[in-house]
CSV table of C-alpha atoms in Angstrom, one decimal:
chain,number,residue,atom,x,y,z
A,1,UNK,CA,0.0,-0.3,-0.2
A,2,UNK,CA,1.3,4.0,-0.8
A,3,UNK,CA,2.4,5.6,1.9
A,4,UNK,CA,0.2,7.9,3.8
A,5,UNK,CA,1.3,12.3,2.5
A,6,UNK,CA,1.2,14.1,6.2
A,7,UNK,CA,0.3,17.6,5.8
A,8,UNK,CA,0.7,21.0,7.8
A,9,UNK,CA,-2.9,22.2,6.7
A,10,UNK,CA,-5.6,23.8,9.0
A,11,UNK,CA,-6.9,19.3,10.9
A,12,UNK,CA,-9.4,20.0,14.0
A,13,UNK,CA,-11.4,17.7,15.2
A,14,UNK,CA,-13.6,17.6,18.0
A,15,UNK,CA,-14.8,16.2,21.3
A,16,UNK,CA,-18.3,15.3,22.4
A,17,UNK,CA,-20.6,13.2,24.3
A,18,UNK,CA,-22.6,10.7,23.2
A,19,UNK,CA,-25.8,8.1,25.0
A,20,UNK,CA,-24.5,5.4,22.5
A,21,UNK,CA,-23.9,2.4,24.7
A,22,UNK,CA,-26.2,-1.0,25.2
A,23,UNK,CA,-26.5,0.2,28.7
A,24,UNK,CA,-27.3,3.3,27.5
A,25,UNK,CA,-24.6,5.8,29.8
A,26,UNK,CA,-22.9,8.6,27.8
A,27,UNK,CA,-19.6,7.9,26.2
A,28,UNK,CA,-16.9,10.3,26.9
A,29,UNK,CA,-15.3,11.1,22.2
A,30,UNK,CA,-12.0,11.3,21.6
A,31,UNK,CA,-11.4,12.7,19.8
A,32,UNK,CA,-8.2,13.4,18.2
A,33,UNK,CA,-6.7,17.1,18.6
A,34,UNK,CA,-5.3,19.2,15.5
A,35,UNK,CA,-1.7,17.6,15.9
A,36,UNK,CA,-1.4,15.0,12.7
A,37,UNK,CA,-1.8,16.8,9.8
A,38,UNK,CA,-2.8,14.1,8.0
A,39,UNK,CA,-4.9,14.0,4.8
A,40,UNK,CA,-6.7,10.8,5.7
A,41,UNK,CA,-10.2,10.7,7.4
A,42,UNK,CA,-11.7,8.1,9.9
A,43,UNK,CA,-15.5,9.1,9.8
A,44,UNK,CA,-16.9,6.8,11.9
A,45,UNK,CA,-20.9,5.9,14.1
A,46,UNK,CA,-20.6,3.8,16.8
A,47,UNK,CA,-22.2,2.1,19.5
A,48,UNK,CA,-21.6,-0.8,21.0
A,49,UNK,CA,-17.6,0.1,20.6
A,50,UNK,CA,-17.1,-3.2,17.5
A,51,UNK,CA,-17.1,-0.9,14.9
A,52,UNK,CA,-15.2,2.1,17.1
A,53,UNK,CA,-12.1,-0.6,17.6
A,54,UNK,CA,-12.1,-1.0,14.0
A,55,UNK,CA,-11.5,2.2,13.1
A,56,UNK,CA,-9.2,3.7,15.1
A,57,UNK,CA,-6.4,0.3,14.3
A,58,UNK,CA,-7.2,1.7,11.0
A,59,UNK,CA,-5.5,5.6,13.2
A,60,UNK,CA,-2.9,3.5,14.9
A,61,UNK,CA,-1.6,1.7,11.3
A,62,UNK,CA,-2.2,5.5,9.0
A,63,UNK,CA,-1.9,8.0,10.9
A,64,UNK,CA,-4.9,9.3,9.5
A,65,UNK,CA,-7.8,11.4,11.5
A,66,UNK,CA,-10.7,10.3,13.6
A,67,UNK,CA,-14.1,12.1,13.8
A,68,UNK,CA,-16.2,10.4,16.0
A,69,UNK,CA,-20.0,11.0,14.4
A,70,UNK,CA,-22.4,11.7,17.1
A,71,UNK,CA,-25.8,12.0,17.3
A,72,UNK,CA,-27.3,16.0,18.5
A,73,UNK,CA,-30.1,12.6,20.1
A,74,UNK,CA,-28.1,10.3,21.0
A,75,UNK,CA,-29.7,7.2,21.6
A,76,UNK,CA,-30.6,5.1,24.4
A,77,UNK,CA,-30.8,1.2,25.1
A,78,UNK,CA,-34.3,1.0,24.5
A,79,UNK,CA,-34.2,3.6,21.1
A,80,UNK,CA,-31.6,0.6,20.3
A,81,UNK,CA,-33.9,-2.8,21.7
A,82,UNK,CA,-33.6,-4.4,17.6
A,83,UNK,CA,-37.2,-6.4,19.2
A,84,UNK,CA,-39.2,-3.1,19.4
A,85,UNK,CA,-40.3,-2.6,15.6
A,86,UNK,CA,-41.4,0.8,17.5
A,87,UNK,CA,-38.6,2.1,18.7
A,88,UNK,CA,-36.3,4.5,17.8
A,89,UNK,CA,-33.6,2.9,15.5
A,90,UNK,CA,-36.1,0.7,13.6
A,91,UNK,CA,-38.1,3.6,12.7
A,92,UNK,CA,-35.7,5.3,11.0
A,93,UNK,CA,-34.8,1.9,9.3
A,94,UNK,CA,-37.7,1.8,7.8
A,95,UNK,CA,-38.1,5.4,6.8
A,96,UNK,CA,-35.3,6.5,3.7
A,97,UNK,CA,-35.8,9.9,4.4
A,98,UNK,CA,-34.9,9.6,7.7
A,99,UNK,CA,-31.4,11.9,8.9
A,100,UNK,CA,-31.1,11.8,12.3
A,101,UNK,CA,-29.0,15.4,12.9
A,102,UNK,CA,-25.5,15.0,14.0
A,103,UNK,CA,-23.5,17.6,17.2
A,104,UNK,CA,-21.0,19.8,15.8
A,105,UNK,CA,-19.5,19.1,12.0
A,106,UNK,CA,-15.7,17.5,11.0
A,107,UNK,CA,-13.8,22.0,10.8
A,108,UNK,CA,-11.8,21.7,8.1
A,109,UNK,CA,-12.8,18.8,6.3
A,110,UNK,CA,-12.0,20.0,2.7
A,111,UNK,CA,-8.5,19.5,3.7
A,112,UNK,CA,-9.2,15.7,3.7
A,113,UNK,CA,-8.2,13.3,0.2
A,114,UNK,CA,-10.1,10.1,2.0
A,115,UNK,CA,-12.3,9.5,3.8
A,116,UNK,CA,-12.8,6.0,5.7
A,117,UNK,CA,-15.9,5.7,6.5
A,118,UNK,CA,-17.2,3.3,8.9
A,119,UNK,CA,-20.8,2.2,10.8
A,120,UNK,CA,-22.4,-0.7,12.6
A,121,UNK,CA,-25.9,-2.7,9.9
A,122,UNK,CA,-29.0,-1.7,11.8
A,123,UNK,CA,-31.5,-4.7,9.8
A,124,UNK,CA,-29.1,-5.5,6.5
A,125,UNK,CA,-27.9,-1.0,6.5
A,126,UNK,CA,-25.9,1.8,7.1
A,127,UNK,CA,-27.6,4.0,10.2
A,128,UNK,CA,-29.3,6.6,8.9
A,129,UNK,CA,-27.4,9.1,10.4
A,130,UNK,CA,-23.8,7.6,8.1
A,131,UNK,CA,-26.9,9.8,4.8
A,132,UNK,CA,-26.9,13.2,7.3
A,133,UNK,CA,-23.6,12.8,7.0
A,134,UNK,CA,-22.7,12.2,3.8
A,135,UNK,CA,-25.4,15.1,2.5
A,136,UNK,CA,-24.3,17.4,5.6
A,137,UNK,CA,-21.2,19.2,2.4
A,138,UNK,CA,-20.3,18.5,-1.1
A,139,UNK,CA,-17.7,15.4,-1.3
A,140,UNK,CA,-16.6,15.9,-4.9
A,141,UNK,CA,-12.6,15.3,-5.7
A,142,UNK,CA,-12.4,12.5,-2.3
A,143,UNK,CA,-12.3,9.1,-2.1
A,144,UNK,CA,-14.9,8.3,0.1
A,145,UNK,CA,-13.5,3.5,1.6
A,146,UNK,CA,-17.0,2.1,3.8
A,147,UNK,CA,-16.1,0.1,6.8
A,148,UNK,CA,-18.8,-1.6,8.1
A,149,UNK,CA,-19.4,-3.9,11.3
A,150,UNK,CA,-22.3,-6.7,11.4
A,151,UNK,CA,-22.2,-10.8,13.2
A,152,UNK,CA,-23.3,-11.7,9.5
A,153,UNK,CA,-24.9,-9.1,7.3
A,154,UNK,CA,-21.7,-8.1,4.2
A,155,UNK,CA,-21.5,-4.6,3.2
A,156,UNK,CA,-23.1,-5.5,0.4
A,157,UNK,CA,-25.9,-3.2,-0.4
A,158,UNK,CA,-26.0,-1.0,2.3
A,159,UNK,CA,-22.3,1.0,0.5
A,160,UNK,CA,-24.3,0.8,-2.7
A,161,UNK,CA,-27.0,2.6,-1.1
A,162,UNK,CA,-24.0,5.1,0.4
A,163,UNK,CA,-22.7,6.1,-2.8
A,164,UNK,CA,-26.2,7.4,-4.8
A,165,UNK,CA,-26.0,9.8,-1.9
A,166,UNK,CA,-22.6,11.7,-3.6
A,167,UNK,CA,-22.0,13.2,-6.0
A,168,UNK,CA,-19.9,11.7,-9.4
A,169,UNK,CA,-17.1,13.7,-8.6
A,170,UNK,CA,-16.5,11.2,-5.6
A,171,UNK,CA,-14.4,8.1,-6.1
A,172,UNK,CA,-16.5,5.3,-3.9
A,173,UNK,CA,-14.2,2.8,-3.3
A,174,UNK,CA,-15.3,-1.0,-2.9
A,175,UNK,CA,-16.2,-1.8,1.5
A,176,UNK,CA,-15.3,-4.4,3.8
A,177,UNK,CA,-17.3,-6.4,6.3
A,178,UNK,CA,-16.3,-6.7,9.6
A,179,UNK,CA,-17.1,-9.1,12.1
A,180,UNK,CA,-17.0,-9.3,15.9
A,181,UNK,CA,-13.9,-11.5,16.3
A,182,UNK,CA,-12.1,-9.2,13.4
A,183,UNK,CA,-8.0,-8.5,14.6
A,184,UNK,CA,-6.3,-6.1,14.3
A,185,UNK,CA,-3.9,-8.0,12.2
A,186,UNK,CA,-6.7,-8.4,9.4
A,187,UNK,CA,-7.7,-5.0,9.1
A,188,UNK,CA,-3.8,-4.4,8.7
A,189,UNK,CA,-4.0,-7.1,5.6
A,190,UNK,CA,-6.3,-5.0,4.3
A,191,UNK,CA,-5.6,-1.7,4.6
A,192,UNK,CA,-2.5,-3.3,2.7
A,193,UNK,CA,-4.3,-4.5,0.0
A,194,UNK,CA,-6.2,-0.5,-0.5
A,195,UNK,CA,-4.5,1.8,-3.3
A,196,UNK,CA,-4.6,4.7,-2.3
A,197,UNK,CA,-4.4,8.3,-3.9
A,198,UNK,CA,-1.4,10.0,-3.5
A,199,UNK,CA,-2.5,14.3,-2.3
A,200,UNK,CA,-0.6,16.9,-3.7
A,201,UNK,CA,0.5,19.9,-1.2
A,202,UNK,CA,-1.1,22.8,-2.6
A,203,UNK,CA,0.8,24.4,-5.3
A,204,UNK,CA,2.5,28.3,-3.3
A,205,UNK,CA,1.6,30.6,-6.0
A,206,UNK,CA,4.6,32.1,-8.0
A,207,UNK,CA,5.0,35.2,-9.5
A,208,UNK,CA,6.3,35.3,-13.5
A,209,UNK,CA,8.4,38.3,-13.1
A,210,UNK,CA,8.7,38.6,-16.7
A,211,UNK,CA,5.7,37.9,-17.0
A,212,UNK,CA,3.9,40.6,-14.2
A,213,UNK,CA,1.7,38.0,-13.6
A,214,UNK,CA,1.2,35.5,-11.1
A,215,UNK,CA,-1.7,32.0,-11.8
A,216,UNK,CA,-4.6,31.6,-10.0
A,217,UNK,CA,-5.6,28.6,-7.7
A,218,UNK,CA,-9.0,29.8,-10.0
A,219,UNK,CA,-7.4,29.4,-13.6
A,220,UNK,CA,-7.0,33.2,-14.5
A,221,UNK,CA,-3.1,34.9,-14.6
A,222,UNK,CA,-3.3,38.4,-13.0
A,223,UNK,CA,-0.8,41.2,-12.8
A,224,UNK,CA,1.2,42.1,-9.9
A,225,UNK,CA,1.3,45.8,-9.3
A,226,UNK,CA,-1.5,47.4,-10.1
A,227,UNK,CA,-3.7,50.8,-9.1
A,228,UNK,CA,-5.8,51.6,-5.6
A,229,UNK,CA,-8.7,53.3,-6.2
A,230,UNK,CA,-10.0,54.2,-1.9
A,231,UNK,CA,-10.6,58.2,-1.8
A,232,UNK,CA,-10.5,58.2,-6.0
A,233,UNK,CA,-13.1,60.6,-6.6
A,234,UNK,CA,-14.9,59.4,-9.8
A,235,UNK,CA,-12.5,62.2,-12.1
A,236,UNK,CA,-9.6,61.4,-10.2
A,237,UNK,CA,-10.3,57.8,-11.4
A,238,UNK,CA,-11.0,58.7,-15.0
A,239,UNK,CA,-6.9,60.3,-14.3
A,240,UNK,CA,-5.6,57.4,-12.9
A,241,UNK,CA,-7.0,54.6,-14.7
A,242,UNK,CA,-6.2,56.1,-17.8
A,243,UNK,CA,-2.3,56.9,-16.4
A,244,UNK,CA,-2.4,53.2,-16.0
A,245,UNK,CA,-3.2,51.9,-18.9
A,246,UNK,CA,-1.1,54.4,-20.4
A,247,UNK,CA,2.5,52.6,-18.4
A,248,UNK,CA,1.5,49.0,-18.9
A,249,UNK,CA,-0.8,48.5,-15.5
A,250,UNK,CA,-4.1,46.5,-16.0
A,251,UNK,CA,-4.4,45.6,-12.3
A,252,UNK,CA,-7.5,48.0,-11.0
A,253,UNK,CA,-8.6,47.5,-6.9
A,254,UNK,CA,-11.8,49.0,-5.5
A,255,UNK,CA,-14.9,48.2,-3.5
A,256,UNK,CA,-18.3,49.1,-3.0
A,257,UNK,CA,-17.5,51.4,-0.2
A,258,UNK,CA,-15.1,53.6,-2.7
A,259,UNK,CA,-18.8,55.2,-4.0
A,260,UNK,CA,-16.5,54.5,-7.1
A,261,UNK,CA,-17.3,51.7,-9.0
A,262,UNK,CA,-18.7,53.5,-11.7
A,263,UNK,CA,-16.1,55.4,-12.6
A,264,UNK,CA,-13.6,52.8,-12.9
A,265,UNK,CA,-16.5,50.2,-14.9
A,266,UNK,CA,-16.8,53.9,-17.6
A,267,UNK,CA,-12.5,54.3,-17.7
A,268,UNK,CA,-12.1,50.7,-18.6
A,269,UNK,CA,-14.9,50.9,-20.6
A,270,UNK,CA,-13.4,54.1,-22.2
A,271,UNK,CA,-10.3,52.7,-22.4
A,272,UNK,CA,-9.1,51.0,-26.3
A,273,UNK,CA,-7.2,48.2,-24.1
A,274,UNK,CA,-9.0,45.0,-24.6
A,275,UNK,CA,-11.6,44.1,-21.9
A,276,UNK,CA,-9.3,41.1,-21.4
A,277,UNK,CA,-6.6,42.5,-20.9
A,278,UNK,CA,-7.4,44.1,-17.9
A,279,UNK,CA,-8.2,42.9,-14.1
A,280,UNK,CA,-10.6,44.7,-12.0
A,281,UNK,CA,-11.6,43.4,-8.2
A,282,UNK,CA,-14.6,45.1,-5.6
A,283,UNK,CA,-15.4,43.6,-2.7
A,284,UNK,CA,-19.1,43.4,-0.9
A,285,UNK,CA,-19.3,44.9,2.0
A,286,UNK,CA,-20.9,42.8,4.8
A,287,UNK,CA,-24.1,45.7,4.9
A,288,UNK,CA,-24.9,43.5,0.9
A,289,UNK,CA,-23.8,39.7,2.3
A,290,UNK,CA,-27.5,38.9,3.5
A,291,UNK,CA,-28.0,39.9,0.0
A,292,UNK,CA,-25.3,38.9,-2.2
A,293,UNK,CA,-26.8,37.2,-4.7
A,294,UNK,CA,-28.9,41.5,-6.1
A,295,UNK,CA,-24.5,43.1,-4.3
A,296,UNK,CA,-22.9,41.1,-7.8
A,297,UNK,CA,-25.6,42.1,-10.4
A,298,UNK,CA,-25.7,45.3,-8.7
A,299,UNK,CA,-22.6,45.7,-8.6
A,300,UNK,CA,-21.7,44.3,-13.0
A,301,UNK,CA,-24.8,47.2,-13.4
A,302,UNK,CA,-22.9,49.4,-12.0
A,303,UNK,CA,-19.9,49.0,-13.3
A,304,UNK,CA,-21.2,48.1,-17.0
A,305,UNK,CA,-19.3,44.9,-17.5
A,306,UNK,CA,-20.4,41.5,-19.1
A,307,UNK,CA,-17.9,40.1,-16.2
A,308,UNK,CA,-16.0,41.3,-13.2
A,309,UNK,CA,-12.6,39.6,-13.0
A,310,UNK,CA,-12.3,39.2,-9.1
A,311,UNK,CA,-14.3,39.6,-6.0
A,312,UNK,CA,-13.8,39.9,-2.0
A,313,UNK,CA,-16.2,39.9,0.5
A,314,UNK,CA,-14.3,43.3,2.2
A,315,UNK,CA,-14.1,41.8,5.0
A,316,UNK,CA,-15.5,39.5,8.1
A,317,UNK,CA,-19.5,40.0,9.1
A,318,UNK,CA,-22.5,38.0,10.2
A,319,UNK,CA,-23.6,36.4,6.8
A,320,UNK,CA,-20.3,36.4,5.5
A,321,UNK,CA,-20.4,32.0,4.9
A,322,UNK,CA,-23.6,32.8,2.7
A,323,UNK,CA,-22.1,35.5,1.4
A,324,UNK,CA,-19.0,33.7,-0.6
A,325,UNK,CA,-21.6,31.1,-0.9
A,326,UNK,CA,-23.4,33.7,-3.2
A,327,UNK,CA,-19.6,34.5,-5.0
A,328,UNK,CA,-19.4,30.7,-5.3
A,329,UNK,CA,-22.3,30.6,-7.3
A,330,UNK,CA,-21.7,34.0,-9.3
A,331,UNK,CA,-18.2,31.8,-10.7
A,332,UNK,CA,-20.4,29.4,-11.8
A,333,UNK,CA,-23.2,31.8,-13.6
A,334,UNK,CA,-20.0,33.4,-15.1
A,335,UNK,CA,-20.8,36.4,-13.2
A,336,UNK,CA,-17.3,36.2,-11.4
A,337,UNK,CA,-13.8,34.4,-12.7
A,338,UNK,CA,-12.0,34.5,-9.2
A,339,UNK,CA,-13.3,35.3,-5.8
A,340,UNK,CA,-11.9,35.9,-2.0
A,341,UNK,CA,-11.2,37.7,1.1
A,342,UNK,CA,-9.8,40.7,2.4
A,343,UNK,CA,-8.7,41.4,6.0
A,344,UNK,CA,-9.1,37.7,7.3
A,345,UNK,CA,-5.5,36.1,8.8
A,346,UNK,CA,-5.3,32.5,10.4
A,347,UNK,CA,-7.5,32.6,13.1
A,348,UNK,CA,-11.0,33.9,10.1
A,349,UNK,CA,-9.7,32.0,7.8
A,350,UNK,CA,-9.0,28.4,10.1
A,351,UNK,CA,-12.6,29.4,11.1
A,352,UNK,CA,-13.9,30.1,7.5
A,353,UNK,CA,-12.2,27.9,5.4
A,354,UNK,CA,-14.3,24.6,6.3
A,355,UNK,CA,-17.2,26.4,5.3
A,356,UNK,CA,-17.4,27.3,1.9
A,357,UNK,CA,-16.3,25.1,-1.7
A,358,UNK,CA,-14.7,27.2,-3.5
A,359,UNK,CA,-10.9,28.1,-1.8
A,360,UNK,CA,-10.1,32.0,-2.3
A,361,UNK,CA,-8.3,32.8,-5.1
A,362,UNK,CA,-6.7,35.7,-2.6
A,363,UNK,CA,-6.4,37.8,0.1
A,364,UNK,CA,-5.7,41.3,0.7
A,365,UNK,CA,-5.0,43.1,3.9
A,366,UNK,CA,-2.3,45.4,5.2
A,367,UNK,CA,0.5,44.3,5.0
A,368,UNK,CA,3.6,47.5,5.0
A,369,UNK,CA,6.8,47.6,6.8
A,370,UNK,CA,5.7,48.4,9.9
A,371,UNK,CA,3.0,45.9,9.9
A,372,UNK,CA,4.8,42.4,8.1
A,373,UNK,CA,2.6,39.8,8.5
A,374,UNK,CA,5.8,37.7,8.0
A,375,UNK,CA,3.6,34.6,9.6
A,376,UNK,CA,0.8,35.4,8.5
A,377,UNK,CA,1.6,35.5,4.3
A,378,UNK,CA,3.5,32.3,5.0
A,379,UNK,CA,0.7,30.4,6.2
A,380,UNK,CA,-1.4,31.8,3.5
A,381,UNK,CA,0.3,30.7,1.3
A,382,UNK,CA,0.6,28.3,1.6
A,383,UNK,CA,-3.1,27.4,0.7
A,384,UNK,CA,-1.9,28.2,-2.8
A,385,UNK,CA,-3.7,31.1,-2.1
A,386,UNK,CA,-2.7,34.5,-3.3
A,387,UNK,CA,-1.8,37.5,-0.9
A,388,UNK,CA,-2.3,41.7,-2.1
A,389,UNK,CA,-1.8,43.9,-0.2
A,390,UNK,CA,-3.0,47.4,0.7
A,391,UNK,CA,-1.8,50.4,2.5
A,392,UNK,CA,2.2,50.1,1.9
A,393,UNK,CA,3.2,53.0,2.1
A,394,UNK,CA,1.7,52.8,5.4
A,395,UNK,CA,-1.7,54.7,4.9
A,396,UNK,CA,-3.5,57.8,5.8
A,397,UNK,CA,-1.2,59.6,8.5
A,398,UNK,CA,2.2,57.4,8.3
A,399,UNK,CA,2.7,57.5,4.4
A,400,UNK,CA,5.5,60.2,5.4
A,401,UNK,CA,7.3,58.4,8.4
A,402,UNK,CA,7.2,55.7,6.1
A,403,UNK,CA,8.8,56.7,2.7
A,404,UNK,CA,11.7,58.7,4.9
A,405,UNK,CA,13.2,56.1,6.6
A,406,UNK,CA,16.5,56.4,7.6
A,407,UNK,CA,16.9,52.1,5.9
A,408,UNK,CA,14.6,52.3,3.7
A,409,UNK,CA,15.8,56.1,2.2
A,410,UNK,CA,19.4,54.2,2.3
A,411,UNK,CA,18.9,51.2,0.0
A,412,UNK,CA,16.0,53.4,-2.4
A,413,UNK,CA,19.1,55.7,-3.0
A,414,UNK,CA,21.7,52.7,-3.1
A,415,UNK,CA,18.9,51.9,-6.3
A,416,UNK,CA,18.4,54.6,-7.9
A,417,UNK,CA,15.2,54.2,-6.9
A,418,UNK,CA,12.1,55.9,-5.4
A,419,UNK,CA,11.8,54.8,-1.5
A,420,UNK,CA,8.5,54.0,-3.2
A,421,UNK,CA,9.5,51.8,-5.5
A,422,UNK,CA,12.0,49.6,-2.6
A,423,UNK,CA,8.4,49.3,-0.6
A,424,UNK,CA,6.9,47.6,-3.5
A,425,UNK,CA,9.9,45.7,-4.3
A,426,UNK,CA,10.1,44.4,-1.3
A,427,UNK,CA,6.1,43.2,-1.4
A,428,UNK,CA,7.1,41.1,-4.1
A,429,UNK,CA,9.9,39.8,-3.8
A,430,UNK,CA,7.8,39.1,-0.4
A,431,UNK,CA,5.2,36.7,-2.6
A,432,UNK,CA,2.4,39.7,-2.6
A,433,UNK,CA,0.3,41.4,-5.5
A,434,UNK,CA,0.8,45.5,-5.1
A,435,UNK,CA,-2.0,47.8,-5.2
A,436,UNK,CA,-1.1,51.3,-4.0
A,437,UNK,CA,-3.2,54.4,-4.0
A,438,UNK,CA,-2.1,57.3,-6.9
A,439,UNK,CA,-4.4,59.9,-8.4
A,440,UNK,CA,-0.9,61.6,-9.7
A,441,UNK,CA,0.3,59.9,-12.8
A,442,UNK,CA,3.8,60.7,-12.6
A,443,UNK,CA,3.2,58.8,-9.0
A,444,UNK,CA,1.0,55.8,-11.8
A,445,UNK,CA,4.0,55.3,-13.6
A,446,UNK,CA,7.0,54.9,-10.9
A,447,UNK,CA,4.7,52.4,-9.0
A,448,UNK,CA,4.3,50.8,-12.7
A,449,UNK,CA,8.8,50.9,-12.1
A,450,UNK,CA,9.8,47.9,-10.1
A,451,UNK,CA,11.1,45.5,-12.8
A,452,UNK,CA,14.5,46.9,-13.4
A,453,UNK,CA,16.4,46.5,-10.2
A,454,UNK,CA,16.0,44.1,-7.3
A,455,UNK,CA,16.7,44.0,-3.4
A,456,UNK,CA,19.7,42.0,-1.6
A,457,UNK,CA,18.5,38.6,0.8
A,458,UNK,CA,20.4,41.8,3.4
A,459,UNK,CA,18.5,44.0,2.0
A,460,UNK,CA,15.5,42.3,2.5
A,461,UNK,CA,16.1,41.8,6.0
A,462,UNK,CA,16.9,44.7,6.6
A,463,UNK,CA,13.8,45.8,5.9
A,464,UNK,CA,12.4,42.6,7.6
A,465,UNK,CA,14.0,44.6,11.2
A,466,UNK,CA,11.4,47.6,11.2
A,467,UNK,CA,9.2,45.4,12.2
A,468,UNK,CA,7.1,46.6,14.5
A,469,UNK,CA,3.6,44.9,14.3
A,470,UNK,CA,1.8,48.1,14.5
A,471,UNK,CA,-1.5,48.1,12.4
A,472,UNK,CA,-2.4,51.3,10.8
A,473,UNK,CA,-5.9,50.3,10.4
A,474,UNK,CA,-8.8,48.7,12.3
A,475,UNK,CA,-9.5,45.7,9.8
């Protein structure tokens, strides 16, 4: 059997209580902590402990994470009384539409490539709570390996019926039946017969300094240097975007809350540059989250564009998951090419990502030499997500101090460039897309002229030493 790859991505399991034993006592589930980093999950439902034992042997052999499926309403001894036709278990098994609720969920479940799915056999079938689990999310791209425990019934139709609940993009492998007297060696022997897919680590999106672009995980190329339009009025937008496009820039960042989407769209439409060469980003504000589908259509209408290259959620807020799911639908509908997040950091991402289906193509955060996010940036990049920085020059009230910093000014003098160019080049060499804002055409041209020099490792280290963890805005 192929060796299972381990992965450093997020892993969480849940510690919950269940009452499933034949005596009706409440049992504690010792689900794994967020430690192993495996891309294999053993998810199982067990009442008497037989399935749990098999699951544990699989975990021991593979290094997988484990998740015990716990019913929201625990099964009592009477619920499991097979001799009573009206018992809860018998009623559920007689009703193909029954879906007992599950207590909790698997956080970070999207990271798993392989799921062993274990259950006892009840009247020849899997307990209906297994159907609840399979219907809890889209397992497309995942390999599912069922296994069951029973005294006599094989896995047979139980696995076949569960398979029908999954999309065509799920790889469903032949399952295995284990009796109550199965030994650990028998389980290990079965595991050795399996050929499991190996996971490819997420690709860190490398910048192409020749084309001045990066390939997003959505399959679209995005320029790595552009223009931010925050605080630009409609008239300023027109002048700034004209200057950007004339200088060869093709990346424009706006947002609903900048109140200039219409001006940005007008400037794009009035340009001689083909639409497909321009990459425009806008954002939904939390006040729009509860009506995200309409807000997306309104953005398209305001900008007068057939599609938007990327839409971000402006920052976390109530209903952000539902709003992001609306963005996913907009991608499916061809209205938006790529989607992402703004002002999401490690803690927010760990909570958010397990609840969505499409990995963000981009995360946009405040990044400058006084607030470097040296732990956050590698984490985001390790997920195959591109990082983009706003406030590259420190933001309101801090720009003069940052551009006048002695260390940065000395590096700029050595290379014959401006301090602004040094800061932007520093970002690019960290793998951070830059979108400095300006209404000055000369500055806009200068902010794109970043590819004729390179900072040395020593100079990068000197700038790294300037980090104060000094955030200049509340996002």
